[in-house]
CSV table of C-alpha atoms in Angstrom, one decimal:
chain,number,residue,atom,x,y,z
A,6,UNK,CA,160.4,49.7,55.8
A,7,UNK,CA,159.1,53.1,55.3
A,8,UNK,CA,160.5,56.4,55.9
A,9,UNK,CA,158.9,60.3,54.1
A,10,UNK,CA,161.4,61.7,51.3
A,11,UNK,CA,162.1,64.7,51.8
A,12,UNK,CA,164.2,67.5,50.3
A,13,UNK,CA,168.1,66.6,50.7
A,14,UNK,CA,169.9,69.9,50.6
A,15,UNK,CA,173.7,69.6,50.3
A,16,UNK,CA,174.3,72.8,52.5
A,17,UNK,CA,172.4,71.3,55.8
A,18,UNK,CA,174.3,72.6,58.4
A,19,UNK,CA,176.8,70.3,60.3
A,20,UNK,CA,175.0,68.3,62.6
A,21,UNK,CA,172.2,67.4,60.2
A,22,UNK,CA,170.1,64.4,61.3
A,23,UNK,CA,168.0,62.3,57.9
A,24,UNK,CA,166.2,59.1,57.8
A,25,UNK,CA,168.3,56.4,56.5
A,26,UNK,CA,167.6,53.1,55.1
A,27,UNK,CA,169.7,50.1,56.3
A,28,UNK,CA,169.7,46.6,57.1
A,29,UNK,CA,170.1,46.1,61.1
A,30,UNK,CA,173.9,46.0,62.5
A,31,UNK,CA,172.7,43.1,64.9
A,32,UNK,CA,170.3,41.5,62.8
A,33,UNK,CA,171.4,42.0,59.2
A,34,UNK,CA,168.6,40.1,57.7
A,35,UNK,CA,166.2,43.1,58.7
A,36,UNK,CA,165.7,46.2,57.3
A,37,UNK,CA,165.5,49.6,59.6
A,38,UNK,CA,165.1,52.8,59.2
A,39,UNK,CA,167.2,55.3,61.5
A,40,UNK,CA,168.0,59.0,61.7
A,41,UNK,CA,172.1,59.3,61.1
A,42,UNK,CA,173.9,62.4,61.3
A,43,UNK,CA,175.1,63.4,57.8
A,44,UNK,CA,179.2,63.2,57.4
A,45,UNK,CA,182.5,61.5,58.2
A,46,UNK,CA,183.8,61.1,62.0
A,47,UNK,CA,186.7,63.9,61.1
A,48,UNK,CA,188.6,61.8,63.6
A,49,UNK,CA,189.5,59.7,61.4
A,50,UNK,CA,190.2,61.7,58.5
A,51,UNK,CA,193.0,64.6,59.6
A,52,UNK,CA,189.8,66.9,61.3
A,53,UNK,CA,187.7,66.9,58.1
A,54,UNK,CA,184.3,65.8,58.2
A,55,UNK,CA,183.5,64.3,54.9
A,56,UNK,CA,179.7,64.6,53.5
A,57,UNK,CA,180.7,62.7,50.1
A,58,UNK,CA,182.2,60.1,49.0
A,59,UNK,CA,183.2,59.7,44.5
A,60,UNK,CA,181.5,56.2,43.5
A,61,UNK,CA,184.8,55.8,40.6
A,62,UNK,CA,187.0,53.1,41.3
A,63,UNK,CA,185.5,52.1,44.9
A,64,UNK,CA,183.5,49.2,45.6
A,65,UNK,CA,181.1,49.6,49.0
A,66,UNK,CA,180.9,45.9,49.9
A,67,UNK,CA,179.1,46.3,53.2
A,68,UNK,CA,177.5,49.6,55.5
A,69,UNK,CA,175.1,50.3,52.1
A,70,UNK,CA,172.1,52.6,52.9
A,71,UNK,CA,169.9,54.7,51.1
A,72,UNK,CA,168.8,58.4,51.6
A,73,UNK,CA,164.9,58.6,50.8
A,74,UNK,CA,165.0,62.1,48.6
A,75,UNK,CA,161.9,64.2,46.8
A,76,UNK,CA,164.2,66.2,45.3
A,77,UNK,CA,168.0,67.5,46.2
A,78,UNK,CA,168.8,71.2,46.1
A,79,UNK,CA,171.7,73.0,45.2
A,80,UNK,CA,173.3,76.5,45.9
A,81,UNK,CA,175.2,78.2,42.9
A,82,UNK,CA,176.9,81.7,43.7
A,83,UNK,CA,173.5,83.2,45.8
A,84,UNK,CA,171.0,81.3,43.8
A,85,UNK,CA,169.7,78.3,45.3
A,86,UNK,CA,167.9,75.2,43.2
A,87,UNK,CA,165.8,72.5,43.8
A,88,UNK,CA,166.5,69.5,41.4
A,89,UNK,CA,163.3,67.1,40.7
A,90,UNK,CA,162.7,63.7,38.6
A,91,UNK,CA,161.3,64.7,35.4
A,92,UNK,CA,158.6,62.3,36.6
A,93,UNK,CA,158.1,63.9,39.6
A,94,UNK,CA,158.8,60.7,41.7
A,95,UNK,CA,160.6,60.4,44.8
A,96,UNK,CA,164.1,58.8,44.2
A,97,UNK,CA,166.9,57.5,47.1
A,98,UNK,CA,170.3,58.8,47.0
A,99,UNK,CA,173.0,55.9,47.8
A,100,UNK,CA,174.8,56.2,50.4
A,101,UNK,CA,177.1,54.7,53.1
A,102,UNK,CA,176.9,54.9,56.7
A,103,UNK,CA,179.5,54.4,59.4
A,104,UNK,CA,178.8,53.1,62.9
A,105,UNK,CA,179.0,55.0,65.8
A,106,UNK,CA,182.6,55.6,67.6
A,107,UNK,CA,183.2,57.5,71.4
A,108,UNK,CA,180.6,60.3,71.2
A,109,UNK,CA,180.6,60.5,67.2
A,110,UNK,CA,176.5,59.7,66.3
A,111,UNK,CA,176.0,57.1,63.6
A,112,UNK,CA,176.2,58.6,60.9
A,113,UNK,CA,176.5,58.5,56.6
A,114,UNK,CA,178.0,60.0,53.4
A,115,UNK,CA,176.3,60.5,50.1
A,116,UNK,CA,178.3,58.2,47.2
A,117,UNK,CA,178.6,60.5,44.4
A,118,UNK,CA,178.7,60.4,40.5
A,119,UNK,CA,179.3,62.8,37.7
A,120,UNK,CA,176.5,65.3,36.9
A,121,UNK,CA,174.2,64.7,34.4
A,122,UNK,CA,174.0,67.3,31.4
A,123,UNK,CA,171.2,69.4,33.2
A,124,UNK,CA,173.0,69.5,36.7
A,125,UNK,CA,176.3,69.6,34.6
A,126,UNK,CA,175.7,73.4,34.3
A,127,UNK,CA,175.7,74.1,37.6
A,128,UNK,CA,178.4,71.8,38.9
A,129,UNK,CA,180.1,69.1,38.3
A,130,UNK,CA,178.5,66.2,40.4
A,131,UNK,CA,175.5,65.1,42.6
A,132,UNK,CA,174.4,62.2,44.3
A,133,UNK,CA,173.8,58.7,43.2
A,134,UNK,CA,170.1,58.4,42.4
A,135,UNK,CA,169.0,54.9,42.7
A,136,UNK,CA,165.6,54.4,41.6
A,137,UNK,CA,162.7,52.7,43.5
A,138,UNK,CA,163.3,49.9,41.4
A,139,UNK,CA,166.8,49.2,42.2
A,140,UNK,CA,166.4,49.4,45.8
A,141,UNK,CA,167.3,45.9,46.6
A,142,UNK,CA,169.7,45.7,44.2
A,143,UNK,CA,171.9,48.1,46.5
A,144,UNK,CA,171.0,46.9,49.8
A,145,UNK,CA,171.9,43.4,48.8
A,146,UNK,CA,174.5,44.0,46.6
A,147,UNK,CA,172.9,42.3,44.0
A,148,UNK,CA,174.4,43.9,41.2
A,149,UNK,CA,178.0,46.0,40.8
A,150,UNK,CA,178.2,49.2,41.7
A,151,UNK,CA,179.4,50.1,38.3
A,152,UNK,CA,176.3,49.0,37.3
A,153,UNK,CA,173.8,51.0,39.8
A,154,UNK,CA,176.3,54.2,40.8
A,155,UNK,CA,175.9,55.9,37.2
A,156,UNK,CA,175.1,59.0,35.6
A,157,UNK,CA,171.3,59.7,35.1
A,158,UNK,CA,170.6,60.2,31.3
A,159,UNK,CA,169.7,64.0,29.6
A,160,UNK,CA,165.9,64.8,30.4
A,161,UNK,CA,166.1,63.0,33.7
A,162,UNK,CA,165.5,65.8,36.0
A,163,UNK,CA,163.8,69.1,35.9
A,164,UNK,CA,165.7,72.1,37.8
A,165,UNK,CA,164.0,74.9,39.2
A,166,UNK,CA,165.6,78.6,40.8
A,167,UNK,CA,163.8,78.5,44.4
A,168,UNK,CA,162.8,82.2,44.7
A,169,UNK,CA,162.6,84.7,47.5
A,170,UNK,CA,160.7,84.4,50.4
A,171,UNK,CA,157.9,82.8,49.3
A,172,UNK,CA,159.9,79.9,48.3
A,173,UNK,CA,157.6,79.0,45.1
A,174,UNK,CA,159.9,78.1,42.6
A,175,UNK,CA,160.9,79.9,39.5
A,176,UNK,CA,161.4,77.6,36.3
A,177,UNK,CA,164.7,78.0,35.1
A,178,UNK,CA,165.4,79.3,31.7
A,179,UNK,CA,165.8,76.6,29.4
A,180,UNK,CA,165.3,73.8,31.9
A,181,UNK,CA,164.3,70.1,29.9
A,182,UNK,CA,160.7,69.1,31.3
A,183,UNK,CA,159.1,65.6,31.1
């Protein structure tokens, strides 16, 4: 079970295709790793195509995956950010996927949970990280998802304005470092 983490950017256009990590539909003792199309079968939900999905108050008892992540990026007015484990450690985003249906792809949603204090500042919420660690823990469902699907404490990330054209980021003002 292996797949690259890449950058997860929130604003992929519609149709966006990432690795995800499950355990097989017809063999669920094994572990695979597929491309999904990111969001919701919007036939289902009244034409919307949902991306996210709050982790308060639900419990995801089966169709866990995990999104393999080096950082996520964000976009605030016209400024866009790249968000990165104070660490500098690739991280996996939970998630939950959804089988194909008629000519809808299989696909996932992201399970989200309130921002911490340094993404708190630009909105209110981001993924569920779940750390390398802990990666069992979700696919089994080992442990609750109160337990795993929580915020990430103050000085967990390091955010960074990605500039112009050369794409080099630009360290942003006050940001907390490692």
């Amino acid at each position: 079970m292996s797949a690259t983490a890449t950058p997860f950017d929130a604003d992929a256009p519609e149709g966006s295709l990432r690795p995800i990590i499950r355990y097989k539909s017809d063999e669920p003792s094994k572990k695979e790793v597929v491309n999904a199309h990111w969001g919701s079968n919007p036939r289902f939900s009244d034409g919307i195509e949902y991306r996210f999905v709050r982790s308060e108050g639900k419990t995801f008892p089966s169709h866990r995956c995990l999104i393999p992540a080096s950082e996520f990026q964000m976009k605030v007015g016209k400024k866009r950010y790249r968000v990165t484990r104070d660490d500098g450690n690739f991280f996996y985003l939970a998630g939950v996927w959804e089988p194909p249906m008629g000519d809808w792809p299989l696909s996932f949603k992201i399970v989200t949970v309130a921002a911490n204090p340094e993404v708190s500042r630009y909105q209110e919420r981001h993924g569920a990280i779940i750390q390398r660690s802990q990666v069992m823990q979700w696919l089994d469902r080992t442990v609750r998802e109160a337990d795993l699907l929580v915020t990430p404490p103050a000085h967990s990330f390091v955010i960074e304005e990605i500039g112009g054209k050369t794409g080099k980021p630009k360290p942003l003002q006050g940001a907390l470092s490692a």
